[in-house]
XYZ file of C-alpha atoms in Angstrom:
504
model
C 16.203 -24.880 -13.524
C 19.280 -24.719 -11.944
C 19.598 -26.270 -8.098
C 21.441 -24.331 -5.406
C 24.509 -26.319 -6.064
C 24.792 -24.995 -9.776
C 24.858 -21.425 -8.394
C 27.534 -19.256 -7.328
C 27.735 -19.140 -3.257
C 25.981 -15.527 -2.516
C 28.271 -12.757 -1.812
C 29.363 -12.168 1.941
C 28.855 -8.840 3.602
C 25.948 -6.295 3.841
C 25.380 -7.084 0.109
C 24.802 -11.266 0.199
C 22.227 -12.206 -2.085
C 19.232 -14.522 -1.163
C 19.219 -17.573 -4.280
C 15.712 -17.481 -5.767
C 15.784 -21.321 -5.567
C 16.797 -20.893 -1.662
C 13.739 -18.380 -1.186
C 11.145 -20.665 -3.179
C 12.879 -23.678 -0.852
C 11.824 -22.173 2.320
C 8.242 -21.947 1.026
C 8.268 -26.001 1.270
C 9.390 -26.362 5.468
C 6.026 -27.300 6.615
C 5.860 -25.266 9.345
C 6.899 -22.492 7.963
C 4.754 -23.025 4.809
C 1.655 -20.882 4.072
C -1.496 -22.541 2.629
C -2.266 -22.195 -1.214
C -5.538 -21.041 -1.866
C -5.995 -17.425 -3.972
C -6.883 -16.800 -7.236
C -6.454 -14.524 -9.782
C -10.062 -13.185 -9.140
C -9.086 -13.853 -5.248
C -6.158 -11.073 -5.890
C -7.898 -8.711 -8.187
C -10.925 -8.323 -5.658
C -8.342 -7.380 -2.971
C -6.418 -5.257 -4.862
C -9.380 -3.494 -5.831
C -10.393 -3.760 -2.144
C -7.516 -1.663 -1.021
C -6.647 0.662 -3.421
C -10.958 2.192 -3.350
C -10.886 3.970 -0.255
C -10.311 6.923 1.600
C -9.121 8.136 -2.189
C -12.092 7.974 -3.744
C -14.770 9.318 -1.136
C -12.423 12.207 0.017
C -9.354 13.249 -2.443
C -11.570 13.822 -5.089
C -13.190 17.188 -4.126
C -10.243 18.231 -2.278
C -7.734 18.060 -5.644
C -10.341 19.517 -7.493
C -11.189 22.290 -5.517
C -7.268 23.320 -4.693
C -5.367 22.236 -7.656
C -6.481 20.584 -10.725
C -10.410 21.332 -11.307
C -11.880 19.330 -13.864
C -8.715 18.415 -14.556
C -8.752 16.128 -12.120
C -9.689 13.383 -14.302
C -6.310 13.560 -15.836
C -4.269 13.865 -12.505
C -5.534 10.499 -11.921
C -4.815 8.845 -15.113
C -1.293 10.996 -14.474
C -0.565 9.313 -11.188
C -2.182 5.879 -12.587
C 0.268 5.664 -15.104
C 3.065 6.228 -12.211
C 1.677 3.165 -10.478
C 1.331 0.839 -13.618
C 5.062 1.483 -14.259
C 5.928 -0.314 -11.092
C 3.297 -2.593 -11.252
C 5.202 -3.877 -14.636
C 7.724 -4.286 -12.566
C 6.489 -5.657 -9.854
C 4.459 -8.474 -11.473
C 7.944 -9.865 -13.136
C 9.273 -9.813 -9.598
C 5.954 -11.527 -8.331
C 5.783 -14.411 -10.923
C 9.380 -14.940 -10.549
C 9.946 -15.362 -6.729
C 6.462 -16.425 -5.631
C 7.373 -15.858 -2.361
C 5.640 -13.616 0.637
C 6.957 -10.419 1.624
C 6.559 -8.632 -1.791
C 9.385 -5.558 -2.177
C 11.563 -7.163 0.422
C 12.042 -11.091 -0.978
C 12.799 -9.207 -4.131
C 15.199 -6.848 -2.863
C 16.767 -10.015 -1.269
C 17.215 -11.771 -4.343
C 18.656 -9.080 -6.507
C 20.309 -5.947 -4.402
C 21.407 -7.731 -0.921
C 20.569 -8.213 2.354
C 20.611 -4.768 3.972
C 18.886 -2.919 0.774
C 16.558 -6.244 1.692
C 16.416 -5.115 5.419
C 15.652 -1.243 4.759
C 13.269 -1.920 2.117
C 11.434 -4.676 4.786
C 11.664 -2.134 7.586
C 10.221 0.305 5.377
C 6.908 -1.746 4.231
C 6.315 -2.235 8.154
C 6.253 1.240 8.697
C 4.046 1.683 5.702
C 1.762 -1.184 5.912
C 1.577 -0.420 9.997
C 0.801 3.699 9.601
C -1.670 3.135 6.657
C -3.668 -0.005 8.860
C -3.797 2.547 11.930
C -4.772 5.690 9.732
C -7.629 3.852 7.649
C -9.442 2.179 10.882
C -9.312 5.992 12.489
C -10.874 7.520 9.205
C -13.420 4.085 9.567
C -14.029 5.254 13.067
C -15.091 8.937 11.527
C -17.480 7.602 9.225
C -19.125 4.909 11.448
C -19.906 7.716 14.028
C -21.140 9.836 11.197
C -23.823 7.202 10.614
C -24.388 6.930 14.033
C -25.084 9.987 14.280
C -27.286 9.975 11.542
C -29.408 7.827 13.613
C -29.461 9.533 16.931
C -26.892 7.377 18.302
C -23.348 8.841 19.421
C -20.418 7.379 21.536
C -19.196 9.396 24.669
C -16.602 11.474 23.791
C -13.819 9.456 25.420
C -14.546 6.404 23.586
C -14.149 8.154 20.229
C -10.825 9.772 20.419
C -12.405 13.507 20.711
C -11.992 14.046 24.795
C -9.538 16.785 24.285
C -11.011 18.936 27.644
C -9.605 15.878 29.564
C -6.782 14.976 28.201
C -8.027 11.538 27.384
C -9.323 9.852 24.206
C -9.777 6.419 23.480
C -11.204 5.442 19.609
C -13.034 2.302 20.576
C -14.496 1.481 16.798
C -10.871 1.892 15.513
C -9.632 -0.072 18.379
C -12.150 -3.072 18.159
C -12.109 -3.064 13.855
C -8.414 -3.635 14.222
C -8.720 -6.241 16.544
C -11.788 -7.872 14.556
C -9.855 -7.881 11.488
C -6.499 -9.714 13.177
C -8.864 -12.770 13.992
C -9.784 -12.837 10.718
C -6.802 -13.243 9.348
C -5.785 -15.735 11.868
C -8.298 -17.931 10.712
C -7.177 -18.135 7.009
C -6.266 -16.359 3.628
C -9.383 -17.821 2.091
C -11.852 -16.948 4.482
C -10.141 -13.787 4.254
C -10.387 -13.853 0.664
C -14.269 -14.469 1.056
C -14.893 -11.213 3.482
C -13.446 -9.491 1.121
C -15.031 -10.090 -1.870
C -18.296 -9.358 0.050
C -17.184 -5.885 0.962
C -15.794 -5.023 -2.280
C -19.007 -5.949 -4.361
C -20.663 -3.146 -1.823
C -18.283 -0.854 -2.314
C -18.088 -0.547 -5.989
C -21.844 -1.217 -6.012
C -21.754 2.613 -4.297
C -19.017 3.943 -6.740
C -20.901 2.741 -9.771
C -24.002 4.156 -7.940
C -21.876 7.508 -8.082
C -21.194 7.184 -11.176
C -24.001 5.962 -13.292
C -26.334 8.186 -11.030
C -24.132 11.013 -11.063
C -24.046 11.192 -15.094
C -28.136 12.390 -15.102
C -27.228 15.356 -12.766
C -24.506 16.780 -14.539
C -24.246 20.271 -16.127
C -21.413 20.656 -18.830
C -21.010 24.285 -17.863
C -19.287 23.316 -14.704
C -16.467 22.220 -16.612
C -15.716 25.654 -18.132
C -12.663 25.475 -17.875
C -11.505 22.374 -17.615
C -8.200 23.124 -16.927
C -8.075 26.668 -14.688
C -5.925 29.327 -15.216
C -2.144 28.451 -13.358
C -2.005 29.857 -10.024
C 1.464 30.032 -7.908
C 1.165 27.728 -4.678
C 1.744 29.632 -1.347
C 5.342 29.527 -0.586
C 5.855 26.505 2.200
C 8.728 27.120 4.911
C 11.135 25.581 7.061
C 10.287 21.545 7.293
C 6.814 21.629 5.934
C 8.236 23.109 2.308
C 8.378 20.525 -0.390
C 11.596 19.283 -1.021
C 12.227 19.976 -4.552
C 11.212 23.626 -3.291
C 14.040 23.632 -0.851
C 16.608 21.993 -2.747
C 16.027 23.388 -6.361
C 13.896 26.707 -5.511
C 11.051 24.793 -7.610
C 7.847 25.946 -5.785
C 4.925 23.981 -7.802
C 1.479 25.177 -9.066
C -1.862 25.115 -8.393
C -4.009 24.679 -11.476
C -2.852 24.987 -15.023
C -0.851 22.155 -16.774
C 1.645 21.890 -14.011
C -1.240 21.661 -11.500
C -2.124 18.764 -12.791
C 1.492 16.979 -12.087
C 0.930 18.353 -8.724
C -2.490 17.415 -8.157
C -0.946 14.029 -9.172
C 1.244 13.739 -6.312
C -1.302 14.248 -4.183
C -4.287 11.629 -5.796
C -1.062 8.947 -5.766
C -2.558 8.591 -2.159
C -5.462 6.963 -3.771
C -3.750 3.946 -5.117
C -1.569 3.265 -2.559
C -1.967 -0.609 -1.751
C -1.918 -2.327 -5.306
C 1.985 -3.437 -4.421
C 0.129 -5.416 -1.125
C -1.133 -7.773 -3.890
C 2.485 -9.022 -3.974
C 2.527 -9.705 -0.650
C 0.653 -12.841 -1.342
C 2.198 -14.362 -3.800
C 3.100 -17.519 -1.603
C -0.647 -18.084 -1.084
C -1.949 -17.883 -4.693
C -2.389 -21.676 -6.354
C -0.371 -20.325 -9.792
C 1.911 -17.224 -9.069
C 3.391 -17.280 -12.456
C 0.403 -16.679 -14.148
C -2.048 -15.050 -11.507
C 0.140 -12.408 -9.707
C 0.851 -10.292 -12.997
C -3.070 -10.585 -13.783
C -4.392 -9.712 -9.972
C -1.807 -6.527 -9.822
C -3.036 -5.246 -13.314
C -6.566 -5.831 -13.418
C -6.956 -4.120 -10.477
C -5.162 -1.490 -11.007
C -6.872 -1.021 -14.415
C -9.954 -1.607 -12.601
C -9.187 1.229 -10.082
C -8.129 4.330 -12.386
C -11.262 3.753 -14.248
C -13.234 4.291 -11.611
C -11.173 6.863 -10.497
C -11.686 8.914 -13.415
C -15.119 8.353 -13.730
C -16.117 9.698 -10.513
C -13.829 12.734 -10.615
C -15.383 13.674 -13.925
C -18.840 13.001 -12.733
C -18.279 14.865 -9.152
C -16.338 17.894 -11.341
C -19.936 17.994 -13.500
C -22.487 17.849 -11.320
C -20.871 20.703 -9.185
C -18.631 23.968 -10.185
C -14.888 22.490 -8.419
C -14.648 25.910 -6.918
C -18.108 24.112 -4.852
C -16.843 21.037 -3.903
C -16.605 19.896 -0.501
C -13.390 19.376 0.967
C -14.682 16.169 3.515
C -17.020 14.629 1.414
C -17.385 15.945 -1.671
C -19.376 12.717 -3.541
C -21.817 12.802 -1.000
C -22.120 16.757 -0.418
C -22.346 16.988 -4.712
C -25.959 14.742 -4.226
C -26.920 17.442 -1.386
C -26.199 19.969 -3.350
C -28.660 18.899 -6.357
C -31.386 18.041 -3.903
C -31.246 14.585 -3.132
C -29.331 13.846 0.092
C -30.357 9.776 0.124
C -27.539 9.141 -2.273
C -25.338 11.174 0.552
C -26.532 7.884 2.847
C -25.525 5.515 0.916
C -21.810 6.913 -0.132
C -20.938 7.434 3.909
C -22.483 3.727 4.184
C -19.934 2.804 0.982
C -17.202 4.392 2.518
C -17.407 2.934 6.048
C -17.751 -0.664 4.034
C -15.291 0.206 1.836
C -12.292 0.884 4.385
C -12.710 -2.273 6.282
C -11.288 -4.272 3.669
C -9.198 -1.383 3.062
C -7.946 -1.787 6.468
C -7.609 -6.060 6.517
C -5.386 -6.203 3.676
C -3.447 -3.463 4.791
C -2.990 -5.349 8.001
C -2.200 -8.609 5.643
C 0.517 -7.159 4.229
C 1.951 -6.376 7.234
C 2.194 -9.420 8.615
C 3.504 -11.358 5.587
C 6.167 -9.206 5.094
C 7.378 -9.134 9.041
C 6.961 -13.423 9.230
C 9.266 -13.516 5.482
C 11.679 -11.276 7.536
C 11.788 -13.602 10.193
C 11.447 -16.361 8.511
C 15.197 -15.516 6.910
C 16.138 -15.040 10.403
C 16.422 -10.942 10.290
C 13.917 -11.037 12.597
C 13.618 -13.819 15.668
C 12.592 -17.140 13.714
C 9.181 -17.355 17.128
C 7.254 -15.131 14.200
C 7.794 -17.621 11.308
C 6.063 -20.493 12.871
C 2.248 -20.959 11.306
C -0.760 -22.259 12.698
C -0.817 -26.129 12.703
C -4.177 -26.221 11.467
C -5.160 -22.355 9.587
C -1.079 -22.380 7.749
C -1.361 -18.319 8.511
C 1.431 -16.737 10.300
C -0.633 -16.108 13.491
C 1.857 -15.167 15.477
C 3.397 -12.013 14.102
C -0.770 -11.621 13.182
C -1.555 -11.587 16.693
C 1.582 -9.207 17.835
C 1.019 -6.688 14.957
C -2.936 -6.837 15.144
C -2.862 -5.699 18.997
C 0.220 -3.013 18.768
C -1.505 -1.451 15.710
C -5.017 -1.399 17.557
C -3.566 0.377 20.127
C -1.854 2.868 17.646
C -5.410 3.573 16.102
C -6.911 4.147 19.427
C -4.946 6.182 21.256
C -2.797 8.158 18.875
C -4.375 10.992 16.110
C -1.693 10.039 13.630
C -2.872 12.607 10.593
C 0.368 14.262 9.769
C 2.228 10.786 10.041
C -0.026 9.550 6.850
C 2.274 10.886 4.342
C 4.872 8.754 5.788
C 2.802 5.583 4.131
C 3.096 7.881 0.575
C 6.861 7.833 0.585
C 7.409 4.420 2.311
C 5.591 3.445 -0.595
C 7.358 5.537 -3.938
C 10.811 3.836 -2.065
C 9.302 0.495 -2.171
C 8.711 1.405 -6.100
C 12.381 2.800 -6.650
C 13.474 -0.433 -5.491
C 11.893 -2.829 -7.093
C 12.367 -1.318 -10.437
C 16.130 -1.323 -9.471
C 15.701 -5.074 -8.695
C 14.317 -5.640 -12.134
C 17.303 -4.513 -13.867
C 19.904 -5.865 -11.398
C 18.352 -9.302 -11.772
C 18.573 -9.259 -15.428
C 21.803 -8.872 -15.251
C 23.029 -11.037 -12.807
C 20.097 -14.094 -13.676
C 19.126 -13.551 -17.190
C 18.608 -17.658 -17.376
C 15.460 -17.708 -14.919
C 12.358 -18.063 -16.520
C 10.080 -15.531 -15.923
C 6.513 -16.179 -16.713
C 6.091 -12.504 -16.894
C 8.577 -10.116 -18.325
C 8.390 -6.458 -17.850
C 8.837 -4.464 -21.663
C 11.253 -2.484 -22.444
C 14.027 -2.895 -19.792
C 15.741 -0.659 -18.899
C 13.411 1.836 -19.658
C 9.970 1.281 -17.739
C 12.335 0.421 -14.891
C 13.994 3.606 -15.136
C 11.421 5.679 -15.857
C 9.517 4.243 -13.101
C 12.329 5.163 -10.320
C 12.263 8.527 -12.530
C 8.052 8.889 -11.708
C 8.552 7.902 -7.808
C 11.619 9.908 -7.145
C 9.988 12.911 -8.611
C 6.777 12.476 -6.341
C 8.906 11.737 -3.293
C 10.617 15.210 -3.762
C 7.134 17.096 -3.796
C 6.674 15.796 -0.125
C 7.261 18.301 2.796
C 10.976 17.714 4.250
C 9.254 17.245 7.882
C 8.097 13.568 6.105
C 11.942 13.195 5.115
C 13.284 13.517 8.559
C 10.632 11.457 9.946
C 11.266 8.905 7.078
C 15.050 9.271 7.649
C 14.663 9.008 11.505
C 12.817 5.370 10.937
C 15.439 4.088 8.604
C 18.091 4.884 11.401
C 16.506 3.030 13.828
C 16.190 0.026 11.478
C 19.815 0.204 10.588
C 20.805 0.130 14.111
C 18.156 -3.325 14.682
C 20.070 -4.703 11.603
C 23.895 -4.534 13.308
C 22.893 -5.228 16.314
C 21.206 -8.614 15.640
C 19.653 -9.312 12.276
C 23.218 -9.482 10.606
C 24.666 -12.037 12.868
C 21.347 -13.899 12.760
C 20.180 -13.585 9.349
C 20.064 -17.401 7.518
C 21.875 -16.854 4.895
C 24.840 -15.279 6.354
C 25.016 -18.667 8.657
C 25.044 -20.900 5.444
C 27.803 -19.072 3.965
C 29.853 -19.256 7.157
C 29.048 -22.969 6.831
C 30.250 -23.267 3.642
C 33.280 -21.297 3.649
C-alpha cells in the first residue's frame, strides 16, 4: 500500500481531498481512537434494529389503503431495490476507508472537503430529526400501553397540554437521555442491548406473519393492483416537486402507484447507511461491513413484504387502519391479544430504533471534529469506555430536549431527503474514487461501475423530486446555515488544510 509520502499532496481549496491512508492514520492517535469490538452479526442485528420500526407497524396500512393496495408488497421490494443500489455502494466505501462517520469520511476521500462538510452537516440533521421523531412516536405507543392498563401521564408530561400552552413529553425526554448513557458506556454493551431488543421485535413481526397467514382470505386481494386513480392536485410549497417543475402530478394506485407508494415505504428503510457509521469499531471492516449492510437489508425487505402481503390478506386494503393497521387487522378477525403484543413490539422495537439513530449521530459529528471542521474538545474519547462521550453527552441532551418539547411531524421528511442526498453522494464517490485511486485494494467492489452508481443517484434523485417543495426549502435553508459554519471557521481550522499550508 502506498504511504502518504508516495501520494500526491491533496488539492488546496474548497475541493482538498482527505488521503485514505491519512483518514485510516487518525484511527491509530490513542485518544482519539475508538475501541474495536463489532461483528458482522454485531452489525447485521443493528441494522436490522433500525431499519424495523415505525415502517413496519404503521406505513403498511397507510400505503395500502391510499396508494398501492395489495400491491404493496411490490412497492417495497420497489423501494428495497433503491436502497440495495446504494448499499453496493456503500459497502465498497465501508471496506475501503474503515473509518467512522460513514457518507462524510467518504465524501472526504473522493469529492473534497466542502462536498465532505455538506454531506456531514446533512447526516446531523438527519440522524438528529429521525432520533427526536422515533423517541416521540416511542412516547405514543408507551402511553398506549399505559393506557391499556389504567395508567395515564398528566397531560403536561406527555406533550398533549395544548389548553395551556405547555407540553412536556417526559418518556421521549427520559428514553433519549437513557439511551445517551448507554452509549457512553461502550459500542459493545451497546451492541448487547441491542441484540436483546431486536430478537423481540422480529419475534412480533414473525408473530405477524406466521400468525397472520391462517387468517387470510385470498379474496381480499382482488385486485391486487387497483384501478389508477389521479392524486389530488398539491399547491404552493406542499406540491411535489417534480409536479411543480415538470407538471408531473403522480398516481394513486395502478402501476405508477406503485412507484409512488415506493417513495413513500423508502421511509421504512431509512437507517441501513448508519451501519457505516461504525465501521471504525468493527474487528474486520473489509470483510464485515459489506456483509452487516446487506444481510440486513436483505433481512429487512423480506419481512417487509411478508407482512404487507399478510396485512393486505387478512383485511380488504380499502379496511386497513391508517395508525395501526397490523394490530387493528387481528381486531378485526376477532382476536385483539395479538393487537397487545404488536403495540408491545413496536414500543420495543423503536428503542433500538432510536439508540442507533442516536449512534450515528455522534460518530459522524466526533469524525467531523476529529478532522478539525468541527472544534477538536468533541474528538477526545473516554480514557477507559474509547466512545466519543463527549459529543455523546452534548447531542444526547440537545436532542432530548428536541423530543420533549417540540411536535416535529412535518420536519420528518427532512430525515427522507437528508438521506436520498447522502445516497447521491456516495455513489458519486464510488466512481470519482475509481478514477482518481484505482490501485487501492478494495475488499469489496461494487459491480458494474458506472452503472449501479449511476443508476443509484438516478433511483434517489427521482424520490427526492416526489417530496413536497416546503421539505426543499427547509432542506435548502439547513445547508445555508452549514455553509456559512464552514467559512467562518471549519475552513481555516480543518486539519488537512493546515498540513498543506505546512507543506507548501
Amino acid at each position: 500500500m502506498s504511504t502518504q509520502q508516495d501520494l500526491p499532496p491533496s488539492r488546496d481549496g474548497l475541493f482538498r481531498t482527505k488521503t485514505i491512508e491519512q483518514s485510516i492514520r487518525d484511527t491509530e492517535e490513542p485518544e482519539h481512537a475508538l475501541k474495536k469490538s463489532l461483528s458482522a452479526l454485531d452489525l447485521t442485528v443493528f441494522g436490522v434494529g433500525v431499519i424495523i420500526g415505525t415502517g413496519i407497524f404503521v406505513l403498511t396500512g397507510k400505503v395500502a389503503k391510499e396508494t398501492a393496495g395489495p400491491a404493496t408488497a411490490i412497492a417495497f421490494v420497489v423501494a428495497g431495490v433503491v436502497c440495495a443500489l446504494a448499499a453496493l455502494c456503500y459497502a465498497e466505501f465501508a471496506s475501503t476507508v474503515p473509518v467512522a462517520g460513514s457518507a462524510y469520511t467518504f465524501s472526504y476521500a473522493s469529492l473534497g472537503e466542502l462536498v465532505a462538510w455538506i454531506i456531514g452537516w446533512d447526516l446531523v440533521l438527519e440522524f438528529a430529526l429521525g432520533t427526536a421523531v422515533v423517541a416521540v412516536g416511542w412516547s405514543g405507543y408507551v402511553r398506549s400501553l399505559l393506557d391499556n392498563i389504567g395508567w395515564s401521564l398528566p397531560n403536561a408530561l406527555s406533550g398533549t397540554d395544548a389548553t395551556k400552552g405547555f407540553g412536556f413529553d417526559i418518556l421521549a425526554f427520559v428514553l433519549v437521555l437513557v439511551l445517551t448513557v448507554i452509549l457512553v458506556l461502550g459500542m459493545k454493551l451497546s451492541a448487547r442491548v441491542t441484540t436483546v431488543v431486536v430478537a423481540i421485535k422480529v419475534a412480533v413481526v414473525l408473530i405477524v406473519i406466521i400468525a397472520g397467514l391462517f387468517f387470510i382470505d385470498t379474496a381480499n386481494y382482488s385486485p391486487f393492483i387497483p384501478e389508477a386513480q389521479p392524486q389530488s392536485a398539491g399547491s404552493g410549497l406542499q406540491a411535489p416537486l417534480v409536479q411543480l417543475i415538470f407538471g408531473y402530478a403522480p398516481t394513486n394506485f395502478g402501476v405508477m402507484g406503485i412507484f409512488t407508494a415506493a417513495s413513500v415505504v423508502f421511509f421504512a428503510f431509512i437507517g441501513f447507511d448508519v451501519v457505516a457509521t461504525a465501521a471504525e469499531e468493527t474487528k474486520v471492516p473489509q470483510r464485515d461491513m459489506p456483509r452487516g449492510i446487506m444481510a440486513s437489508l436483505l433481512i429487512c425487505t423480506t419481512l417487509y413484504v411478508a407482512v404487507s402481503i399478510v396485512v393486505t390478506g387478512m383485511e380488504h386494503y380499502t379496511e386497513l387502519s391508517v395508525d395501526a393497521p397490523l394490530a387493528d387487522a387481528f381486531k378485526a378477525v376477532g382476536h385483539p391479544v395479538y393487537a397487545g403484543i404488536i403495540s408491545f413490539g413496536a414500543a420495543v422495537g423503536l428503542t433500538v430504533v432510536c439508540m442507533i439513530l442516536l449512534l450515528g449521530q455522534t460518530r459522524v459529528f466526533f469524525a467531523m471534529s476529529r478532522d478539525g471542521l468541527l472544534p477538536r474538545f468533541f474528538s477526545k474519547t473516554h480514557p477507559r469506555f474509547h466512545t466519543p462521550y463527549r459529543p455523546t453527552i452534548l447531542l444526547g441532551v440537545i436532542i432530548a430536549i428536541v423530543a420533549g418539547f417540540t411536535s416535529i411531524d412535518e420536519l420528518a421528511t427532512l430525515v427522507n431527503i437528508g438521506t436520498l442526498f447522502a445516497f447521491v453522494v456516495v455513489a458519486l464517490g464510488v466512481m470519482v474514487l475509481r478514477r482518481t485511486r484505482p490501485e487501492l485494494h478494495r475488499a469489496f467492489r461494487t459491480p458494474w461501475v458506472p452503472l449501479i452508481p449511476v443508476l443509484s443517484v438516478a433511483a434517489s434523485v427521482w424520490l427526492m423530486l416526489n417530496l413536497p417543495a416546503e421539505t426543499w426549502l427547509r432542506f435548502g435553508i439547513w445547508m445555508v446555515i452549514g455553509v456559512v459554519i464552514y467559512f467562518t471557521y471549519g475552513r481555516k481550522h480543518s486539519r488537512v488544510h493546515r498540513t498543506t499550508k505546512g507543506m507548501s
